[in-house]
XYZ file of C-alpha atoms in Angstrom:
576
model
C 93.257 112.424 84.802
C 94.176 114.242 88.044
C 97.395 115.639 89.317
C 98.119 112.688 91.503
C 98.511 110.498 88.476
C 100.457 112.985 86.412
C 104.053 112.098 86.008
C 105.306 115.496 84.780
C 103.810 117.777 82.244
C 105.663 118.226 78.845
C 106.883 121.467 77.800
C 107.844 122.771 74.344
C 109.562 125.950 73.609
C 110.000 127.376 70.024
C 113.849 127.655 69.802
C 114.687 128.503 66.266
C 112.552 125.583 64.851
C 113.809 123.315 67.725
C 111.097 121.637 69.777
C 111.970 120.263 73.273
C 109.695 117.975 75.226
C 110.154 116.739 78.684
C 108.621 113.520 80.157
C 108.010 112.358 76.714
C 107.749 108.698 77.807
C 104.218 109.533 79.032
C 103.285 111.345 75.815
C 104.837 108.545 73.661
C 102.785 106.157 75.443
C 99.594 108.089 74.619
C 100.604 108.531 71.038
C 101.452 104.688 70.659
C 98.034 103.865 72.293
C 96.248 105.996 69.622
C 98.040 103.946 66.909
C 99.634 106.912 65.421
C 103.130 105.276 65.561
C 104.375 101.814 66.851
C 106.494 101.250 69.851
C 109.175 99.740 67.677
C 109.401 102.949 65.618
C 109.687 104.845 68.888
C 112.527 102.672 70.060
C 114.299 102.782 66.787
C 114.399 106.568 66.806
C 115.471 106.654 70.556
C 118.453 104.448 69.616
C 119.688 106.965 67.090
C 119.698 110.054 69.422
C 122.569 111.436 71.364
C 120.529 112.989 74.162
C 120.451 116.562 72.761
C 117.284 115.944 70.836
C 114.035 114.424 72.131
C 112.231 111.505 70.585
C 109.022 113.477 69.810
C 111.027 116.257 68.361
C 112.896 113.954 65.971
C 109.541 112.200 65.020
C 107.982 115.550 64.113
C 111.017 116.753 62.314
C 111.039 113.438 60.343
C 107.353 113.970 59.551
C 106.379 110.581 61.151
C 103.974 112.351 63.404
C 102.651 115.913 63.400
C 102.446 118.592 66.059
C 98.669 118.595 65.629
C 98.519 114.794 66.362
C 100.488 115.315 69.550
C 98.217 118.213 70.778
C 95.107 116.288 69.723
C 96.148 113.165 71.881
C 96.944 115.428 74.814
C 93.578 117.080 74.465
C 91.749 113.782 74.389
C 93.563 112.558 77.540
C 92.676 115.576 79.428
C 88.954 115.576 78.249
C 89.672 118.928 76.637
C 88.524 120.391 73.249
C 91.138 120.649 70.595
C 90.968 123.575 68.253
C 92.622 124.476 64.948
C 93.815 127.822 66.148
C 95.622 128.513 62.854
C 92.175 128.649 61.127
C 90.394 130.264 63.947
C 89.549 134.108 63.868
C 90.300 135.738 67.147
C 88.613 139.055 67.752
C 91.112 141.835 68.274
C 89.383 142.900 71.623
C 90.007 139.615 73.106
C 93.760 140.210 73.476
C 92.910 142.996 75.958
C 91.537 140.477 78.351
C 94.963 138.781 78.919
C 98.075 140.883 79.456
C 100.877 140.116 77.002
C 103.240 139.067 79.747
C 100.822 136.563 81.016
C 99.996 135.139 77.407
C 103.697 134.710 76.693
C 104.567 133.289 80.157
C 101.915 130.659 80.044
C 101.632 130.222 76.271
C 97.841 131.107 76.104
C 95.658 132.914 73.731
C 92.198 134.314 74.626
C 89.594 132.920 72.327
C 86.183 133.837 73.462
C 84.327 135.488 76.419
C 80.806 134.538 77.234
C 80.575 136.808 80.234
C 81.080 134.041 82.696
C 84.183 132.189 81.645
C 87.086 133.189 79.338
C 87.987 130.491 76.835
C 91.725 130.354 76.307
C 93.832 128.042 74.019
C 96.838 126.504 75.747
C 99.472 124.307 74.441
C 100.136 122.059 77.457
C 96.824 120.596 78.759
C 98.834 118.472 81.162
C 100.423 121.390 83.050
C 98.181 121.674 86.050
C 100.166 124.679 87.383
C 98.897 126.774 84.414
C 95.407 125.430 84.813
C 95.484 126.251 88.547
C 97.271 129.551 88.240
C 95.564 131.320 85.345
C 92.203 131.823 86.940
C 93.918 133.644 89.938
C 96.094 135.631 87.642
C 93.117 136.801 85.470
C 90.748 136.962 88.423
C 87.950 135.104 86.575
C 86.757 131.645 85.455
C 88.884 130.033 82.662
C 87.686 127.486 80.067
C 90.805 125.914 78.583
C 91.012 124.417 75.135
C 94.075 122.821 73.437
C 95.994 124.019 70.340
C 99.530 123.529 69.035
C 102.458 125.486 70.230
C 103.356 126.965 66.886
C 99.715 128.217 66.228
C 99.679 129.826 69.749
C 103.067 131.376 69.131
C 101.936 132.833 65.935
C 98.631 134.103 67.447
C 100.409 135.755 70.404
C 102.727 137.636 68.018
C 99.847 138.606 65.716
C 97.540 139.694 68.467
C 99.952 141.578 70.683
C 101.965 142.987 67.792
C 104.916 140.761 68.574
C 105.560 139.789 65.032
C 106.608 143.187 63.938
C 108.782 143.648 66.854
C 110.349 140.239 66.414
C 111.112 141.113 62.859
C 112.935 144.148 64.048
C 114.855 142.092 66.593
C 115.857 139.538 64.019
C 117.303 142.452 61.898
C 119.085 143.764 64.958
C 120.642 140.447 66.008
C 120.744 138.823 62.745
C 124.518 138.216 63.038
C 125.363 136.464 66.227
C 128.606 134.615 67.005
C 130.618 133.300 69.942
C 133.721 133.060 67.999
C 134.518 129.449 69.052
C 132.606 127.234 66.785
C 132.479 126.296 63.127
C 129.395 126.432 60.940
C 128.517 122.809 61.435
C 128.843 122.983 65.365
C 126.830 126.127 65.282
C 123.757 124.143 64.130
C 123.900 121.819 67.302
C 120.699 122.030 69.142
C 122.281 122.991 72.572
C 124.381 125.622 70.899
C 121.247 127.068 69.185
C 119.423 126.867 72.476
C 122.109 128.893 74.440
C 122.184 131.384 71.544
C 118.417 131.720 71.661
C 118.566 132.373 75.544
C 121.196 135.174 74.979
C 119.334 136.846 71.994
C 116.113 136.714 73.872
C 117.764 138.500 76.781
C 119.345 141.125 74.497
C 115.921 141.779 72.860
C 114.358 142.225 76.221
C 117.203 144.687 77.256
C 117.948 142.422 80.203
C 120.690 143.207 82.592
C 121.287 139.562 83.531
C 120.243 136.024 82.877
C 119.425 133.528 85.546
C 119.584 129.842 84.600
C 118.192 127.967 87.694
C 117.731 124.271 88.198
C 114.567 123.342 89.992
C 113.392 119.900 91.291
C 111.871 118.769 87.916
C 112.688 121.467 85.464
C 115.055 124.242 84.330
C 113.976 127.781 84.737
C 115.257 130.757 82.666
C 114.611 134.259 84.135
C 115.729 137.611 82.865
C 116.223 140.701 84.836
C 114.620 143.676 83.062
C 114.684 147.155 84.506
C 115.462 145.663 87.878
C 112.521 143.104 87.758
C 112.933 139.321 87.303
C 110.825 138.067 84.576
C 110.289 134.331 83.991
C 110.776 133.652 80.348
C 110.952 129.807 79.911
C 111.054 126.382 81.466
C 112.991 123.590 79.993
C 113.499 119.850 80.729
C 115.879 119.198 83.639
C 117.896 116.829 81.485
C 119.213 119.759 79.343
C 120.882 121.465 82.391
C 124.285 119.702 82.094
C 124.644 120.309 78.327
C 123.562 124.010 78.781
C 125.977 124.652 81.637
C 128.867 122.932 79.759
C 128.145 124.981 76.708
C 128.391 128.179 78.792
C 131.635 127.107 80.532
C 133.124 126.253 77.035
C 132.186 129.655 75.843
C 133.919 131.343 78.803
C 137.184 129.509 78.028
C 138.361 129.605 81.707
C 135.603 127.570 83.674
C 136.162 123.902 84.216
C 133.446 121.548 82.786
C 134.523 118.900 85.190
C 134.233 121.003 88.287
C 130.557 121.062 89.609
C 131.095 121.266 93.305
C 132.756 124.699 93.704
C 131.630 128.228 92.478
C 133.370 129.491 89.333
C 133.613 132.876 87.492
C 134.233 133.520 83.919
C 133.651 136.032 81.118
C 132.212 135.571 77.587
C 132.575 137.936 74.681
C 129.919 137.647 71.884
C 128.997 139.674 68.868
C 125.315 140.344 68.317
C 123.949 142.536 65.635
C 127.324 144.200 65.110
C 127.758 144.944 68.722
C 130.387 143.524 71.110
C 128.733 142.314 74.190
C 130.539 141.158 77.387
C 128.986 138.573 79.815
C 130.208 138.076 83.390
C 129.344 134.482 84.284
C 129.039 133.039 87.776
C 128.224 129.431 88.572
C 127.254 128.177 91.975
C 126.337 124.587 93.016
C 122.802 124.254 94.464
C 120.689 121.421 95.903
C 119.290 120.646 92.387
C 122.370 121.301 90.186
C 124.457 124.141 89.145
C 122.848 127.627 88.888
C 124.353 130.158 86.526
C 123.897 133.865 86.277
C 125.266 135.839 83.373
C 125.594 139.596 83.869
C 125.113 141.428 80.531
C 127.611 144.352 80.477
C 126.281 147.084 78.260
C 129.214 149.119 76.944
C 126.884 151.883 75.846
C 126.651 152.849 79.481
C 130.129 154.158 79.300
C 129.151 156.998 77.027
C 126.056 158.072 78.863
C 125.690 161.806 79.691
C 124.933 162.881 83.124
C 121.428 163.695 82.010
C 120.893 160.258 80.601
C 122.049 158.948 84.122
C 119.220 160.916 85.661
C 120.995 164.088 86.814
C 118.625 167.099 86.441
C 120.305 170.312 85.090
C 121.186 171.735 88.589
C 122.714 168.525 89.878
C 124.618 168.147 86.530
C 126.285 171.431 87.189
C 127.279 170.386 90.648
C 128.530 167.027 89.633
C 130.702 168.424 86.820
C 132.263 170.588 89.271
C 133.090 167.780 91.702
C 134.496 165.553 89.008
C 136.844 168.293 87.704
C 138.416 168.898 91.117
C 142.257 168.237 91.196
C 142.114 166.195 94.447
C 139.914 164.694 97.077
C 137.467 161.775 97.236
C 134.123 161.541 95.486
C 132.122 158.597 96.858
C 128.971 156.933 95.215
C 126.951 155.032 97.710
C 123.936 152.708 97.489
C 123.037 148.953 97.811
C 124.094 146.326 95.230
C 122.370 146.899 91.823
C 121.827 150.662 92.375
C 124.044 151.761 89.376
C 127.043 152.889 91.315
C 129.508 151.407 88.847
C 127.714 152.859 85.791
C 127.923 156.277 87.374
C 131.712 155.890 88.123
C 132.438 154.663 84.584
C 130.547 157.621 83.122
C 132.574 159.956 85.347
C 135.889 158.468 84.138
C 134.744 158.579 80.478
C 133.796 162.354 80.965
C 137.281 163.211 82.305
C 139.360 160.768 80.201
C 141.722 163.070 78.348
C 145.219 162.403 77.030
C 146.662 164.802 79.696
C 145.391 162.814 82.630
C 146.536 159.404 83.763
C 143.675 157.335 85.181
C 144.145 153.996 86.869
C 141.343 151.790 88.307
C 141.372 148.927 90.734
C 138.403 146.619 90.219
C 136.901 143.273 91.311
C 136.354 142.279 88.579
C 137.023 144.715 85.605
C 133.530 145.085 84.192
C 134.228 147.346 81.217
C 137.395 147.774 79.299
C 137.950 151.482 78.629
C 140.418 152.781 76.173
C 143.034 155.114 77.492
C 142.524 153.910 81.189
C 144.794 151.658 83.048
C 142.640 149.008 84.764
C 143.864 146.569 87.367
C 141.890 143.524 88.552
C 141.984 142.391 92.080
C 143.343 138.894 92.621
C 143.282 138.176 96.268
C 144.670 134.579 95.792
C 147.948 135.943 94.668
C 148.122 138.809 97.121
C 146.728 141.458 94.731
C 144.187 142.847 97.165
C 142.587 146.367 96.804
C 145.106 147.790 99.296
C 148.125 146.145 97.587
C 146.998 147.362 94.105
C 146.370 150.873 95.395
C 149.852 151.085 97.016
C 151.336 150.064 93.684
C 149.091 152.440 91.698
C 150.449 155.516 93.722
C 154.016 154.757 92.368
C 152.534 155.052 88.791
C 151.963 158.765 89.216
C 148.299 158.900 88.360
C 146.095 161.919 88.317
C 142.885 160.094 88.914
C 142.280 156.801 90.714
C 139.117 154.727 90.741
C 138.545 152.014 93.405
C 135.790 149.676 92.828
C 134.845 149.645 96.429
C 136.169 150.636 99.884
C 135.944 147.487 101.914
C 138.322 147.863 104.904
C 140.312 150.337 106.937
C 143.529 149.631 105.152
C 142.043 150.447 101.739
C 140.160 153.422 103.123
C 143.178 155.082 104.684
C 145.394 154.522 101.611
C 142.653 156.169 99.524
C 142.294 159.019 101.978
C 146.086 159.636 102.043
C 146.193 159.512 98.164
C 143.483 162.240 97.956
C 145.430 164.373 100.434
C 148.639 164.097 98.345
C 147.052 165.537 95.140
C 145.054 162.705 93.577
C 141.321 162.673 92.702
C 139.789 159.447 93.996
C 136.448 157.978 93.048
C 135.143 154.975 94.978
C 131.908 153.254 96.135
C 130.642 152.419 99.516
C 127.559 150.527 100.687
C 125.534 152.944 102.733
C 121.734 153.806 102.716
C 122.102 157.536 102.301
C 124.758 160.131 101.866
C 125.120 161.571 105.443
C 125.552 158.038 106.872
C 128.734 157.677 104.758
C 130.696 159.579 107.393
C 129.682 157.140 110.193
C 130.463 154.176 107.877
C 134.030 155.448 107.192
C 134.487 156.159 110.974
C 133.278 152.672 111.775
C 135.871 150.929 109.586
C 138.690 152.995 111.135
C 139.132 156.240 109.251
C 139.622 159.297 111.671
C 136.936 162.005 111.325
C 139.392 164.839 110.832
C 140.713 162.772 107.675
C 137.197 162.258 106.391
C 136.453 166.058 106.729
C 139.668 166.899 104.907
C 139.645 164.355 102.103
C 136.004 163.875 101.116
C 134.614 166.345 98.559
C 131.120 164.967 97.869
C 128.949 161.959 98.610
C 126.414 160.784 96.059
C 123.737 158.324 97.289
C 121.704 156.801 94.402
C 118.927 154.346 93.526
C 117.434 153.166 90.298
C 113.913 153.886 89.201
C 112.103 152.621 86.071
C 111.413 155.291 83.506
C 107.974 155.613 82.019
C 107.620 154.389 78.408
C 107.565 157.641 76.404
C 105.294 155.947 73.761
C 102.336 154.985 76.066
C 102.606 156.938 79.327
C 99.318 158.651 80.110
C 98.298 161.446 82.388
C 97.578 160.327 85.988
C 96.158 161.687 89.228
C 98.094 160.995 92.491
C 95.727 159.382 95.094
C 95.510 160.279 98.759
C 98.088 157.566 99.792
C 100.562 158.622 97.190
C 100.241 162.272 98.194
C 100.747 161.423 101.831
C 103.687 159.058 101.207
C 105.381 161.798 99.083
C 104.559 164.584 101.626
C 102.850 166.554 98.934
C 99.919 168.941 98.955
C 97.776 169.692 95.892
C 99.480 172.936 95.190
C 102.719 171.042 94.494
C 101.257 168.894 91.675
C 98.720 171.213 90.118
C 101.197 172.791 87.766
C 102.914 169.700 86.736
C 102.143 166.994 84.341
C 101.946 163.819 86.327
C 102.070 160.503 84.291
C 101.485 156.889 85.005
C 102.325 153.556 83.222
C 99.989 152.055 80.628
C 101.796 149.407 78.513
C 102.265 148.994 74.781
C 104.272 146.961 72.253
C 107.271 149.219 72.738
C 107.604 148.483 76.384
C 106.297 144.855 76.179
C 103.086 145.954 78.048
C 105.112 146.860 81.133
C 104.528 150.548 81.058
C 108.229 151.225 81.770
C 111.190 151.257 79.553
C 114.733 151.683 80.881
C 115.837 153.019 84.177
C 117.384 156.233 85.563
C 118.847 157.364 88.800
C 117.496 159.391 91.653
C 120.201 161.076 93.668
C 120.992 162.482 97.088
C 124.087 164.725 96.943
C 126.013 165.825 100.031
C 128.586 168.495 99.169
C 131.304 168.636 101.877
C 131.845 172.362 102.296
C 133.280 174.145 105.300
C 130.122 173.964 107.360
C 129.679 170.185 106.718
C 133.414 169.777 107.531
C 132.901 171.507 110.831
C 129.864 169.220 111.586
C 131.957 166.018 110.795
C 134.658 167.257 113.103
C 132.085 168.055 115.736
C 131.219 164.347 115.773
C 127.554 164.794 114.827
C 125.413 161.645 114.492
C 124.169 160.638 111.196
C 120.575 161.813 111.823
C 122.008 165.232 113.097
C 124.282 165.382 110.066
C 121.424 164.617 107.751
C 119.067 167.233 109.406
C 121.652 169.897 109.053
C 122.552 169.024 105.563
C 118.901 169.274 104.614
C 118.720 172.712 106.199
C 121.621 173.678 103.962
C 119.778 172.488 100.882
C 120.559 168.842 100.390
C 117.670 166.943 98.606
C 116.833 163.429 99.785
C 116.462 160.483 97.479
C 112.684 160.765 97.762
C 112.722 164.450 97.043
C 114.768 163.995 93.875
C 112.337 161.242 92.805
C 109.435 163.660 93.398
C 111.035 166.148 90.919
C 111.274 163.418 88.395
C 107.641 162.382 89.003
C 106.715 166.092 88.447
C 108.827 166.099 85.262
C 106.835 163.069 83.984
C 109.829 160.811 83.841
C 108.684 158.087 86.301
C 105.672 157.338 88.399
C 104.836 158.052 92.018
C 104.523 154.381 92.933
C 107.989 153.739 91.427
C 109.552 156.368 93.678
C 107.610 155.293 96.736
C 108.700 151.556 96.419
C 112.284 152.524 95.849
C 112.665 155.088 98.700
C 110.516 153.333 101.399
C 113.313 153.849 103.972
C 113.619 157.526 103.132
C 112.444 159.961 105.815
C 110.925 163.296 104.896
């Protein structure tokens, strides 16, 4: 059989004892032709289903056919050998030949290496994408054989140490509830599937979940430490039910509306933790696409060291956030951790003798003791309108989610000049260019010089896994890119990523910030009033001791916290 006569490969994912097959008509035709079951039996089962469960799934669950029979028929149709993987001894050294993320992504297990081709067991012999891609990913010839999904899943967990980790995860997320279904409804296949999607993301420490409709399938990707990881493909026909379930969980999104973007929030309880999800749905050419941002409330209590500030920067930052007035700005692109830094600041200064008010779009974290206002532009509650109203509430500290326009910027400036401490974010590439950005949106330079106390530009870099990181030597390119000479690394412990069970073979676990801090002292105020350009201001600020993002990253490489390649990739635009 070649790809031209292939209708669509079937896929199956282990979803809490739930098996989902797509394009099962072709598979059922093969099974009927093999005289394992009759066509009448197939049609009888099909008539009983409500669309949430596949025919093959029901046949296997009712013990009318076995998973082994399905796999054997598929192997025969593809002229591929079928093996009983459950009773096959796989040498431990075989698992080193296929990275764990590749094994899990493609559902494959390395069986034997004859020096020429690597024999791998796969569960879907009709998936020509796997057969075409795997040799390129592994950079060698591949000899595929067929096995059942359950045996491959077990072998992957056993070979890569996933079973122990999975047991720990089950303990951590053994209690999981949405708070909106009864015990019978909770057993529904779609509800269990959505629960599995969420639990898998939480186990992976993902920051967001992407549910994306493709032309013939439904793709699930999780963002872990800033990198998107493809975790599953499902039948396209499950998309409406999954999207509807997520909208029902939000309580505010309309199931009937599929042509317009919608936003919502979901609160779940997993492993004794309260988890907030911010949901966004957008219509695309193949159906609705949904992204769920996982809001980790533990970020609210992070110390400055956990954010990534080294000791000298911590001292400076504590001094800024204890000031009685002025503006503290945190800058960087979307996804650089600005909001987390602001919330950590508010948590640090949140005391009963201080009134703190925030204006956010939307309110991401609910913080006790802080008055939080959500922007609602459709009813006139803009950033500027909310900020004007807040000033009549006599706050000590104000946090603006973002300065977006001249009106908001000027109100914030005036608030800081009348005795309020203001925190906000701005989208700029570095700290010195913040001055030009504020001037561009209409703030006079003498007001910028008078109000701004400090600007912190930041990026996020992945932290090396503390379990498996190993000593490393910087190559010539890395030394050149980081503008280092051998004397600057000889006395430091430089480490690089390796990969282990703890970090899921990534070599990295978690993220931290690298920072560029511009303190607006008398000399910097003079430079702002002198109308210096951003490059001139940057050069002078560096002469006064400001470290660039890359230079702060280098310090963290020298401290063994992250890798040189990570800092280089995140700070490619940084000059030195």
